Structures are given as structure tokens and as C-alpha cells.
CSV table of C-alpha atoms in Angstrom, one decimal:
chain,number,residue,atom,x,y,z
A,1,MET,CA,22.0,13.1,20.4
A,2,ASN,CA,22.6,16.4,18.6
A,3,ALA,CA,19.0,16.6,17.5
A,4,THR,CA,17.8,16.2,21.0
A,5,LYS,CA,20.2,18.8,22.2
A,6,ASN,CA,19.1,21.3,19.5
A,7,SER,CA,15.4,20.6,20.3
A,8,LYS,CA,15.9,21.6,23.9
A,9,PHE,CA,16.9,25.1,22.7
A,10,GLY,CA,14.2,25.4,20.1
A,11,LEU,CA,11.4,27.3,21.7
A,12,THR,CA,13.1,30.6,22.3
A,13,GLY,CA,14.7,30.6,18.9
A,14,LYS,CA,11.4,29.8,17.2
A,15,ILE,CA,9.6,32.6,19.1
A,16,LEU,CA,12.3,35.1,18.2
A,17,LEU,CA,12.1,33.9,14.6
A,18,GLY,CA,8.3,34.3,14.6
A,19,MET,CA,8.6,37.8,16.1
A,20,GLY,CA,11.3,39.0,13.6
A,21,THR,CA,9.6,37.5,10.5
A,22,GLY,CA,6.2,38.9,11.6
A,23,ILE,CA,7.5,42.4,12.0
A,24,PHE,CA,9.4,42.1,8.7
A,25,LEU,CA,6.3,40.9,6.8
A,26,GLY,CA,4.0,43.5,8.4
A,27,LEU,CA,6.4,46.4,7.4
A,28,LEU,CA,6.9,44.9,3.9
A,29,LEU,CA,3.2,44.6,3.2
A,30,ARG,CA,2.6,48.1,4.6
A,31,ASN,CA,5.2,49.7,2.3
A,32,LEU,CA,4.3,47.6,-0.8
A,33,PHE,CA,0.5,48.0,-0.4
A,34,PRO,CA,-0.2,51.3,1.4
A,35,ALA,CA,-3.9,51.9,2.2
A,36,SER,CA,-4.9,48.5,0.6
A,37,GLU,CA,-8.4,47.5,1.5
A,38,PHE,CA,-7.6,43.9,0.6
A,39,ILE,CA,-4.6,43.7,2.9
A,40,GLN,CA,-6.6,45.4,5.7
A,41,GLU,CA,-9.7,43.2,5.3
A,42,TYR,CA,-8.2,39.8,4.5
A,43,ILE,CA,-4.7,39.9,6.1
A,44,THR,CA,-4.7,42.4,9.0
A,45,ASP,CA,-8.3,41.9,10.2
A,46,GLY,CA,-8.5,38.5,8.6
A,47,LEU,CA,-5.8,35.8,8.8
A,48,LEU,CA,-3.4,37.6,11.2
A,49,HIS,CA,-6.3,38.6,13.5
A,50,VAL,CA,-7.7,35.1,13.6
A,51,VAL,CA,-4.4,33.3,14.3
A,52,GLY,CA,-3.3,35.9,16.9
A,53,THR,CA,-6.7,35.8,18.7
A,54,ILE,CA,-6.7,32.0,18.8
A,55,PHE,CA,-3.2,32.0,20.3
A,56,ILE,CA,-4.2,34.6,23.0
A,57,SER,CA,-7.5,32.7,23.7
A,58,SER,CA,-5.6,29.4,24.1
A,59,LEU,CA,-3.5,31.0,26.8
A,60,LYS,CA,-6.4,32.7,28.5
A,61,MET,CA,-8.3,29.4,28.4
A,62,LEU,CA,-5.7,28.1,30.9
A,63,VAL,CA,-5.6,31.0,33.3
A,64,VAL,CA,-8.6,30.4,35.6
A,65,PRO,CA,-8.2,26.6,36.0
A,66,LEU,CA,-4.4,27.0,36.4
A,67,VAL,CA,-4.6,29.7,39.0
A,68,PHE,CA,-7.4,28.0,41.0
A,69,ILE,CA,-5.8,24.5,40.9
A,70,SER,CA,-2.2,25.6,41.5
A,71,LEU,CA,-3.2,28.0,44.3
A,72,VAL,CA,-5.3,25.4,46.0
A,73,CYS,CA,-2.3,23.0,45.8
A,74,GLY,CA,0.0,25.6,47.2
A,75,THR,CA,-2.3,26.8,50.0
A,76,CYS,CA,-3.3,23.3,51.3
A,77,SER,CA,0.4,22.5,51.7
A,78,LEU,CA,0.8,25.5,54.0
A,79,SER,CA,-1.0,24.0,57.0
A,80,GLU,CA,0.2,26.6,59.4
A,81,PRO,CA,-1.9,29.9,59.4
A,82,SER,CA,1.1,31.9,60.5
A,83,LYS,CA,3.1,30.7,57.5
A,84,LEU,CA,0.3,31.7,55.1
A,85,GLY,CA,0.0,35.1,56.7
A,86,ARG,CA,3.8,35.6,56.6
A,87,LEU,CA,3.9,34.6,52.9
A,88,GLY,CA,1.1,37.0,52.0
A,89,GLY,CA,2.7,39.8,54.0
A,90,LYS,CA,6.1,39.3,52.4
A,91,THR,CA,4.6,39.1,48.9
A,92,LEU,CA,2.5,42.3,49.2
A,93,ALA,CA,5.3,44.2,50.8
A,94,PHE,CA,7.7,43.3,48.1
A,95,TYR,CA,5.3,44.2,45.3
A,96,LEU,CA,4.4,47.6,46.8
A,97,PHE,CA,8.1,48.3,47.5
A,98,THR,CA,9.1,47.7,43.8
A,99,THR,CA,6.1,49.7,42.5
A,100,ALA,CA,7.1,52.7,44.6
A,101,ILE,CA,10.7,52.4,43.3
A,102,ALA,CA,9.4,52.2,39.7
A,103,LEU,CA,7.3,55.3,40.1
A,104,THR,CA,10.0,57.4,41.8
A,105,ILE,CA,12.5,56.6,39.0
A,106,ALA,CA,9.8,57.3,36.3
A,107,ILE,CA,8.9,60.7,37.8
A,108,MET,CA,12.5,61.8,38.2
A,109,ALA,CA,13.4,60.7,34.7
A,110,ALA,CA,10.4,62.7,33.2
A,111,ILE,CA,11.3,65.8,35.2
A,112,LEU,CA,15.0,65.6,34.1
A,113,VAL,CA,14.3,64.9,30.4
A,114,HIS,CA,11.2,67.1,30.2
A,115,PRO,CA,9.5,65.4,27.2
A,116,GLY,CA,6.4,67.5,27.2
A,117,ASN,CA,6.0,70.2,24.6
A,118,ALA,CA,3.4,72.9,25.2
A,119,SER,CA,2.7,73.1,21.5
A,120,LEU,CA,1.1,69.7,21.7
A,121,ALA,CA,-1.8,71.1,23.7
A,122,SER,CA,-3.4,72.4,20.5
A,123,GLU,CA,-3.6,68.8,19.1
A,124,SER,CA,-7.1,67.3,18.8
A,125,MET,CA,-7.8,65.5,22.1
A,126,ASN,CA,-11.0,63.6,22.2
A,127,TYR,CA,-10.1,60.8,24.7
A,128,SER,CA,-13.1,59.7,26.7
A,129,ALA,CA,-12.0,58.0,29.9
A,130,LYS,CA,-13.9,55.1,31.3
A,131,GLU,CA,-14.7,55.4,35.0
A,132,ALA,CA,-12.0,54.0,37.1
A,133,PRO,CA,-13.0,51.9,40.1
A,134,SER,CA,-12.6,53.6,43.5
A,135,LEU,CA,-10.2,52.1,46.1
A,136,ALA,CA,-13.2,51.3,48.3
A,137,SER,CA,-14.9,49.3,45.5
A,138,VAL,CA,-11.7,47.5,44.8
A,139,LEU,CA,-11.4,46.5,48.5
A,140,ILE,CA,-15.1,45.5,48.7
A,141,ASN,CA,-14.9,43.4,45.5
A,142,ILE,CA,-11.9,41.4,46.8
A,143,VAL,CA,-14.2,38.8,48.4
A,144,PRO,CA,-16.4,37.0,45.9
A,145,SER,CA,-20.1,36.8,46.6
A,146,ASN,CA,-20.3,34.1,43.9
A,147,PRO,CA,-17.1,32.1,43.3
A,148,LEU,CA,-18.4,30.5,40.1
A,149,LYS,CA,-19.3,33.9,38.6
A,150,ALA,CA,-15.8,35.2,39.6
A,151,MET,CA,-14.3,32.3,37.5
A,152,THR,CA,-16.5,32.9,34.5
A,153,ASP,CA,-15.8,36.6,34.6
A,154,GLY,CA,-12.1,36.0,35.1
A,155,ASN,CA,-11.9,38.1,38.2
A,156,MET,CA,-8.5,37.1,39.4
A,157,LEU,CA,-8.4,38.8,42.8
A,158,GLN,CA,-11.7,37.1,43.8
A,159,ILE,CA,-10.5,33.7,42.4
A,160,ILE,CA,-7.3,34.0,44.4
A,161,ILE,CA,-9.2,34.8,47.7
A,162,PHE,CA,-11.5,31.8,47.2
A,163,ALA,CA,-8.7,29.5,46.2
A,164,VAL,CA,-6.7,30.4,49.3
A,165,ILE,CA,-9.7,29.9,51.6
A,166,PHE,CA,-10.6,26.6,49.8
A,167,GLY,CA,-7.0,25.3,50.1
A,168,PHE,CA,-6.7,26.3,53.7
A,169,ALA,CA,-9.9,24.4,54.5
A,170,ILE,CA,-8.5,21.3,52.7
A,171,ALA,CA,-5.4,21.4,54.9
A,172,HIS,CA,-7.5,21.3,58.1
A,173,ILE,CA,-9.9,18.4,57.6
A,174,GLY,CA,-7.6,15.5,58.2
A,175,ASP,CA,-7.5,12.4,56.0
A,176,ARG,CA,-10.4,13.6,53.7
A,177,GLY,CA,-8.4,16.7,53.0
A,178,LYS,CA,-5.4,14.6,52.0
A,179,ARG,CA,-7.5,12.8,49.4
A,180,VAL,CA,-8.8,16.0,48.0
A,181,ALA,CA,-5.3,17.5,48.0
A,182,ALA,CA,-4.0,14.4,46.1
A,183,LEU,CA,-6.7,15.0,43.5
A,184,PHE,CA,-5.7,18.6,43.0
A,185,ASP,CA,-2.0,17.6,42.7
A,186,ASP,CA,-3.0,15.3,39.9
A,187,LEU,CA,-5.1,18.0,38.2
A,188,ASN,CA,-2.1,20.4,38.5
A,189,GLU,CA,0.1,17.9,36.6
A,190,VAL,CA,-2.6,17.7,33.9
A,191,ILE,CA,-3.0,21.5,33.5
A,192,MET,CA,0.8,21.9,33.4
A,193,ARG,CA,0.9,19.4,30.5
A,194,VAL,CA,-1.7,21.4,28.7
A,195,VAL,CA,0.5,24.4,29.2
A,196,THR,CA,3.3,22.5,27.5
A,197,LEU,CA,1.1,21.7,24.6
A,198,VAL,CA,-0.2,25.2,24.1
A,199,MET,CA,3.4,26.6,24.2
A,200,GLN,CA,4.1,24.9,21.0
A,201,LEU,CA,1.7,27.3,19.3
A,202,ALA,CA,3.8,30.3,20.5
A,203,PRO,CA,6.0,30.9,17.4
A,204,TYR,CA,2.9,31.0,15.1
A,205,GLY,CA,0.9,33.2,17.5
A,206,VAL,CA,3.7,35.6,18.0
A,207,PHE,CA,4.3,35.8,14.2
A,208,ALA,CA,0.6,36.8,13.7
A,209,LEU,CA,0.6,39.3,16.5
A,210,MET,CA,3.8,41.0,15.4
A,211,ALA,CA,2.8,41.1,11.8
A,212,LYS,CA,-0.6,42.7,12.6
A,213,LEU,CA,1.1,45.3,14.9
A,214,ALA,CA,3.6,46.3,12.2
A,215,LEU,CA,0.7,46.6,9.7
A,216,SER,CA,-1.3,48.7,12.1
A,217,LEU,CA,1.3,51.1,13.5
A,218,GLY,CA,3.5,53.2,11.2
A,219,THR,CA,6.6,55.1,12.2
A,220,GLU,CA,4.7,58.4,11.8
A,221,THR,CA,2.7,57.4,15.0
A,222,PHE,CA,5.7,58.2,17.1
A,223,SER,CA,6.6,61.6,15.7
A,224,SER,CA,4.9,63.9,18.2
A,225,VAL,CA,5.6,61.9,21.3
A,226,VAL,CA,9.0,60.3,20.5
A,227,GLN,CA,10.6,61.8,23.7
A,228,TYR,CA,7.8,60.5,25.9
A,229,PHE,CA,8.1,57.1,24.2
A,230,LEU,CA,11.9,56.9,24.8
A,231,VAL,CA,11.6,58.1,28.4
A,232,VAL,CA,9.1,55.4,29.3
A,233,LEU,CA,11.0,52.8,27.3
A,234,GLY,CA,14.3,53.8,29.0
A,235,VAL,CA,12.8,53.6,32.5
A,236,LEU,CA,11.2,50.2,31.8
A,237,LEU,CA,14.5,48.8,30.6
A,238,VAL,CA,16.4,50.2,33.6
A,239,HIS,CA,13.8,48.8,36.0
A,240,GLY,CA,13.7,45.4,34.3
A,241,PHE,CA,17.4,44.9,33.7
A,242,VAL,CA,19.0,46.9,36.5
A,243,VAL,CA,16.7,47.4,39.5
A,244,TYR,CA,15.2,43.8,39.5
A,245,PRO,CA,18.6,42.1,39.1
A,246,ILE,CA,20.1,44.2,41.9
A,247,LEU,CA,17.1,43.3,44.2
A,248,LEU,CA,17.5,39.7,43.3
A,249,LYS,CA,21.2,39.7,44.2
A,250,LEU,CA,20.6,41.7,47.3
A,251,PHE,CA,17.8,39.7,48.8
A,252,SER,CA,18.7,36.2,47.5
A,253,GLY,CA,22.3,36.1,46.5
A,254,LEU,CA,21.5,34.4,43.3
A,255,SER,CA,23.0,35.2,39.9
A,256,PRO,CA,21.0,37.8,38.0
A,257,PHE,CA,22.6,36.6,34.7
A,258,THR,CA,21.2,33.1,35.2
A,259,PHE,CA,17.8,34.6,36.1
A,260,VAL,CA,17.6,36.8,33.0
A,261,ARG,CA,18.7,34.0,30.7
A,262,LYS,CA,16.0,31.7,32.0
A,263,MET,CA,13.3,34.4,31.8
A,264,ARG,CA,13.6,35.0,28.0
A,265,ASP,CA,10.7,32.8,27.1
A,266,VAL,CA,8.4,34.4,29.6
A,267,GLN,CA,9.4,37.9,28.6
A,268,LEU,CA,8.8,37.1,24.9
A,269,PHE,CA,5.4,35.7,25.7
A,270,ALA,CA,4.5,38.8,27.8
A,271,PHE,CA,5.8,41.2,25.1
A,272,SER,CA,3.8,39.4,22.4
A,273,THR,CA,0.5,39.1,24.3
A,274,ALA,CA,0.7,42.4,26.4
A,275,SER,CA,-1.2,40.5,29.1
A,276,SER,CA,0.2,39.3,32.5
A,277,ASN,CA,-2.8,37.0,32.8
A,278,ALA,CA,-2.3,35.4,29.4
A,279,THR,CA,1.4,34.8,30.2
A,280,LEU,CA,0.7,33.3,33.6
A,281,PRO,CA,0.8,29.7,32.6
A,282,VAL,CA,4.2,30.2,31.1
A,283,THR,CA,5.4,32.2,34.1
A,284,ILE,CA,4.4,29.5,36.6
A,285,GLU,CA,6.0,26.7,34.5
A,286,THR,CA,9.3,28.7,34.3
A,287,ALA,CA,9.3,29.7,38.0
A,288,GLU,CA,8.8,26.1,39.1
A,289,HIS,CA,10.8,24.0,36.6
A,290,ARG,CA,13.5,26.4,35.4
A,291,LEU,CA,14.1,28.7,38.3
A,292,GLY,CA,13.5,26.2,41.2
A,293,ALA,CA,10.7,27.9,43.2
A,294,HIS,CA,8.5,25.3,44.8
A,295,ASN,CA,4.9,25.1,43.8
A,296,LYS,CA,3.5,26.1,47.2
A,297,ILE,CA,5.3,29.5,46.8
A,298,ALA,CA,5.0,30.1,43.0
A,299,SER,CA,1.3,29.1,43.0
A,300,PHE,CA,0.6,31.9,45.5
A,301,THR,CA,2.9,34.8,44.5
A,302,LEU,CA,2.6,34.6,40.7
A,303,PRO,CA,-1.2,34.7,40.4
A,304,LEU,CA,-1.2,37.5,43.0
A,305,GLY,CA,1.5,39.3,41.1
A,306,ALA,CA,-0.3,39.1,37.8
A,307,THR,CA,-3.2,40.8,39.6
A,308,ILE,CA,-1.6,43.5,41.7
A,309,ASN,CA,2.0,43.9,40.7
A,310,MET,CA,2.1,46.3,37.8
A,311,ASP,CA,5.5,48.1,38.0
A,312,GLY,CA,5.6,48.6,34.2
A,313,THR,CA,2.1,50.2,34.3
A,314,ALA,CA,3.1,52.4,37.2
A,315,ILE,CA,6.2,53.6,35.2
A,316,MET,CA,3.9,54.6,32.3
A,317,GLN,CA,1.5,56.4,34.7
A,318,GLY,CA,4.4,58.3,36.4
A,319,VAL,CA,6.0,59.5,33.1
A,320,ALA,CA,2.6,60.2,31.5
A,321,THR,CA,1.4,62.3,34.4
A,322,VAL,CA,4.5,64.5,34.3
A,323,PHE,CA,4.4,64.6,30.4
A,324,ILE,CA,0.7,65.8,30.4
A,325,ALA,CA,1.4,68.4,33.1
A,326,GLN,CA,4.3,69.8,31.0
A,327,VAL,CA,2.2,69.8,27.8
A,328,PHE,CA,-0.6,71.9,29.5
A,329,GLY,CA,1.9,74.1,31.4
A,330,ILE,CA,0.7,72.9,34.9
A,331,GLU,CA,3.3,73.0,37.7
A,332,LEU,CA,3.1,70.0,40.0
A,333,THR,CA,4.2,70.4,43.6
A,334,LEU,CA,6.0,68.0,45.8
A,335,THR,CA,2.7,67.1,47.3
A,336,ASP,CA,1.3,66.4,43.9
A,337,TYR,CA,4.2,64.1,43.1
A,338,ALA,CA,3.7,62.3,46.4
A,339,THR,CA,0.0,61.9,45.5
A,340,VAL,CA,0.9,60.4,42.2
A,341,VAL,CA,3.2,57.9,43.8
A,342,VAL,CA,0.6,56.8,46.4
A,343,THR,CA,-2.3,56.8,44.0
A,344,ALA,CA,-0.6,55.0,41.2
A,345,THR,CA,0.8,52.4,43.7
A,346,LEU,CA,-2.7,51.7,45.0
A,347,ALA,CA,-4.1,51.8,41.5
A,348,SER,CA,-1.8,49.0,40.5
A,349,ILE,CA,-3.8,46.7,42.8
A,350,GLY,CA,-6.9,47.4,40.8
A,351,THR,CA,-5.2,47.1,37.4
A,352,ALA,CA,-6.2,43.9,35.6
A,353,GLY,CA,-3.5,42.0,33.8
A,354,VAL,CA,-5.0,42.6,30.3
A,355,PRO,CA,-3.9,44.8,27.4
A,356,GLY,CA,-4.7,48.6,27.6
A,357,VAL,CA,-6.3,48.7,31.1
A,358,GLY,CA,-3.4,50.9,32.3
A,359,LEU,CA,-5.0,53.9,30.5
A,360,ILE,CA,-8.1,53.6,32.5
A,361,MET,CA,-6.1,53.7,35.8
A,362,LEU,CA,-4.1,56.6,34.4
A,363,ALA,CA,-7.3,58.6,34.2
A,364,MET,CA,-7.8,58.1,37.9
A,365,VAL,CA,-4.3,59.2,38.7
A,366,LEU,CA,-4.7,62.4,36.5
A,367,ASN,CA,-7.9,63.2,38.3
A,368,GLN,CA,-6.2,63.0,41.7
A,369,VAL,CA,-3.8,65.8,40.8
A,370,GLY,CA,-6.2,67.9,38.7
A,371,LEU,CA,-4.7,67.2,35.3
A,372,PRO,CA,-6.9,67.1,32.1
A,373,VAL,CA,-7.8,63.5,31.2
A,374,GLU,CA,-8.0,64.5,27.5
A,375,GLY,CA,-4.2,64.6,27.5
A,376,ILE,CA,-4.3,60.8,27.3
A,377,ALA,CA,-5.2,61.2,23.6
A,378,LEU,CA,-1.5,62.3,23.0
A,379,ILE,CA,0.0,59.0,24.2
A,380,ILE,CA,-2.7,56.5,23.1
A,381,GLY,CA,-1.0,56.0,19.7
A,382,VAL,CA,2.2,54.5,21.1
A,383,ASP,CA,0.6,52.9,24.2
A,384,ARG,CA,0.1,49.5,22.5
A,385,LEU,CA,3.9,49.1,21.9
A,386,LEU,CA,4.8,50.4,25.4
A,387,ASP,CA,2.1,48.1,26.8
A,388,MET,CA,4.0,45.1,25.4
A,389,VAL,CA,7.3,46.2,27.0
A,390,ARG,CA,5.8,47.0,30.4
A,391,THR,CA,4.0,43.7,30.5
A,392,ALA,CA,7.4,42.0,30.1
A,393,VAL,CA,8.6,44.1,33.0
A,394,ASN,CA,5.6,43.2,35.1
A,395,VAL,CA,6.1,39.4,34.7
A,396,THR,CA,9.8,39.8,35.4
A,397,GLY,CA,9.0,41.5,38.7
A,398,ASP,CA,6.5,38.8,39.6
A,399,THR,CA,9.1,36.1,39.1
A,400,VAL,CA,11.9,38.0,41.0
A,401,ALA,CA,9.5,38.3,43.9
A,402,THR,CA,8.7,34.6,43.7
A,403,VAL,CA,12.4,33.5,43.7
A,404,VAL,CA,13.3,35.9,46.5
A,405,ILE,CA,10.4,34.8,48.7
A,406,ALA,CA,10.9,31.1,47.9
A,407,LYS,CA,14.5,31.4,48.9
A,408,SER,CA,13.7,33.2,52.2
A,409,GLU,CA,11.1,30.5,53.0
A,410,GLY,CA,13.4,27.6,52.3
A,411,GLU,CA,11.1,26.5,49.4
A,412,PHE,CA,13.7,26.8,46.7
A,413,ASP,CA,15.9,24.4,44.7
A,414,GLU,CA,19.1,26.2,43.9
A,415,GLN,CA,20.4,23.2,41.9
A,416,VAL,CA,17.5,23.7,39.5
A,417,PHE,CA,18.2,27.4,39.3
A,418,ASN,CA,21.8,26.8,38.4
A,419,ASP,CA,21.2,24.0,36.0
A,420,PRO,CA,21.1,25.4,32.4
A,421,LYS,CA,19.1,22.4,31.1
A,422,ALA,CA,16.5,22.4,33.8
A,423,GLY,CA,12.9,22.7,32.7
A,424,LYS,CA,13.4,22.8,29.0
A,425,THR,CA,9.7,22.4,28.2
A,426,SER,CA,9.9,22.4,24.4
A,427,GLY,CA,12.7,19.8,24.5
A,428,SER,CA,10.9,17.4,26.8
A,429,PHE,CA,7.7,17.8,24.8
A,430,GLU,CA,9.4,17.0,21.5
A,431,GLN,CA,11.1,14.0,23.0
A,432,GLU,CA,7.8,12.6,24.3
A,433,VAL,CA,6.2,13.1,20.9
A,434,HIS,CA,9.2,11.3,19.3
A,435,LYS,CA,8.9,8.4,21.7
A,436,ALA,CA,5.1,8.2,21.1
A,437,GLY,CA,5.7,8.2,17.3
A,438,ARG,CA,8.1,5.2,17.7
């Protein structure tokens, strides 16, 4: 009995242990063998890179089938066009609202703290920005010309659009549609079981990713931009652990403490992978089985959120814009700040949920207000670590929106939300393995 109880609480503890030991090992090897070619070639770029990449790939492997199947299941259960339109409108409005709040807080914090130092403008800046997609191209590319190509390319927005249309069609062809819907329900159960299996790799994958990060980034990396780093980190934490809980309580009346406690696994996954898309399987599993959001809501709001809801990225863009303006001694007007808010909010729609893409969108924001893109070179050294934190904030925002919207639509099980034992994936998995072994 005690073993079973302990196993139910094993996954979070194992992930935290993997994270802590990975960081410790990375720092230890870095200090014991500085500039060691052997460590770099066989440990950092060898073993740790292989294990970490396999873990990320195993998560990404699930993203396209999971999003397509779960979204088709959710959409075909919404047979009324008005309900689908209402759900989409609520979701988009909530995401844009929280992004605007995030940007406003970020800009105000950067103005008050003033992290930018004009002496940094003399630093070597050779950042070459990739061309950011225009808003027009983002809108045009929403509809896939080839759905299969969208799936092979992992174009999430196009997959979402096709899945919604496909699911809507299933809901409106009578008995034949019911048979197809039943097939997708079965496929959804299969893919969620695969998620359960892959989650068992998490402690090892997190260990490898953290160890590699600790070996790659030294404390000297933060010396010239420590204030910028702390401002972004501070705003991210405020948005994730103050703004979101307040919105959750305000719009749903649910306990923020229960929500935060049940989100730990998702946040750890997001922090480790720095990818909203890679974390998506875990986010959907948690939203449905631990937080009580029904599949028809979670399968729509979460894939959409992983694609367009980038509050953490918006915070980085807001602080970075003010920081770079301060470094180069450029005064931004109220109009410029308003432009940053609007541009970065719209840019979040075109920001893919993968590591590092926020810097590309930052280049677009800087161009809009006439700031030198080369300034990105100042912050690129600490961006990887901040990318991990802001991804955790992004997935938290996705899940808050899902819970709030599910509650407002009457598609929410409050008993599951309040049950501390609900949806303990690692425990149920280990129990089934134990039964199979007997």
C-alpha cells in the first residue's frame, strides 16, 4: 500500500532529482576539467547531447498526431457552429488579453529599473537577424494548401485549422461521422497511453539537458547583462505566479494553490525542453486528467495556445526593447511603447513553440520602432536560460485559459480539479506494469 502511494508521487520528485543532479554534475565537470576537449567532445556534445536530443525527439514525435487526433475529437463533439465560434473567440480574446498585460508589466518594469548601460554599446555586436515573417504572410499561411505537408513540416497553425475543419465535417455527416468519431476516440486513448510511456523517460532526459546546459554556460555569461536577466526573470515570475493565479480566481473561482501544485510536472517539462510544442503532450494530459478540463475544450485551446499564446516571449521582447534602447541612448516615445505592445502581441501569433525563435520575432519588434537589431547580441548569451523560464510561463498561461474557458462552457469537472490524487500518471503506469509483471 505504501509503495503504491509513494509511486504516485514519484514523477515530480524524479524530475527534480534529475534536474538537480544534472546541474550539479555539469558545474562539477566544468570546474574540475575547464576547457577539456575530451569533456566537450564525449560528454557535452556526446553522451549528454544524445540522451537529451532523444528525449526531446520522443516528445516532438507525439506532437503532430496528438494535436490532430485530439483536436478532431474535440471539434467533432462540438456539433453546433455557434459553440465552436464562441469557443474560438473566447480563447483568442483571453490569449491576447494576457499577452497585452504581460507586455505592459514588462515595459514598466524595464523603465523603472533601467537595466541598460550605455557603455555596453561598445561591445562587439555581430548578431545577424533572420527575416521575420510579415503579419500578412502569417495570415495567408494559416490555411494549409497541403495538409500532409503541414504535418510533416510541423506547421501547428495549419494543422489546427485542418483538424478543426475535418472534425466539424465529421460532426455533420450523421451515422458515418459517428463511426469515424469513435475511431478517433480510440486513437486518442492510444496516443495518451504513449504519452504516459514517454513521460517515464523524463528524469533521464531532464538530467542530460540540465547537465549539458551547466557545462555550456558559465556564470561569467551573466556579468554584463545581469540586471536585464533579473528584470526579465522577475517579470516572468510575477506573471506566472501572481497574474495568472489572480485571473484564474477572478474568472473561475477555483483555487490558485491547487492549480499551481498540479502544474508542477508541466512546468518542469517546459523548463527542461524550452519548447511549448514538445511539452504539449504533457500539458494536455494534465489539463484533462489532473485539472478536470474536458477533452473537447483542452484539445482545442492547448494546441492553439502552444502556437499563438507566448506571454513569456512577449515579456522578453518588452524588456529587451527597452534595454536595447537604453544601451544605445535612444528615447522611446509613448507611441513607440504602444507600437511595441501591439507589434509584440501580434508577433506572438507567429512565434512557433520551439526554442530560440523569440529572438527572430524580437528583431521584427526592434525594426518597428527603429532600434538596432545588433543589440540582440548583448542578450543572446543568457537567452537560453530565460527561454526555459518563459516557456514554463507560456504553458502555464495556456492551461489557465483552458481551465477558465472549460469552466465557463460547463465542460469542467471540479471534483477532478480538487482531488489531489486525480490523474497521477506515473503512479497508474507503474501499477499497470506491476500487474503485467505478475
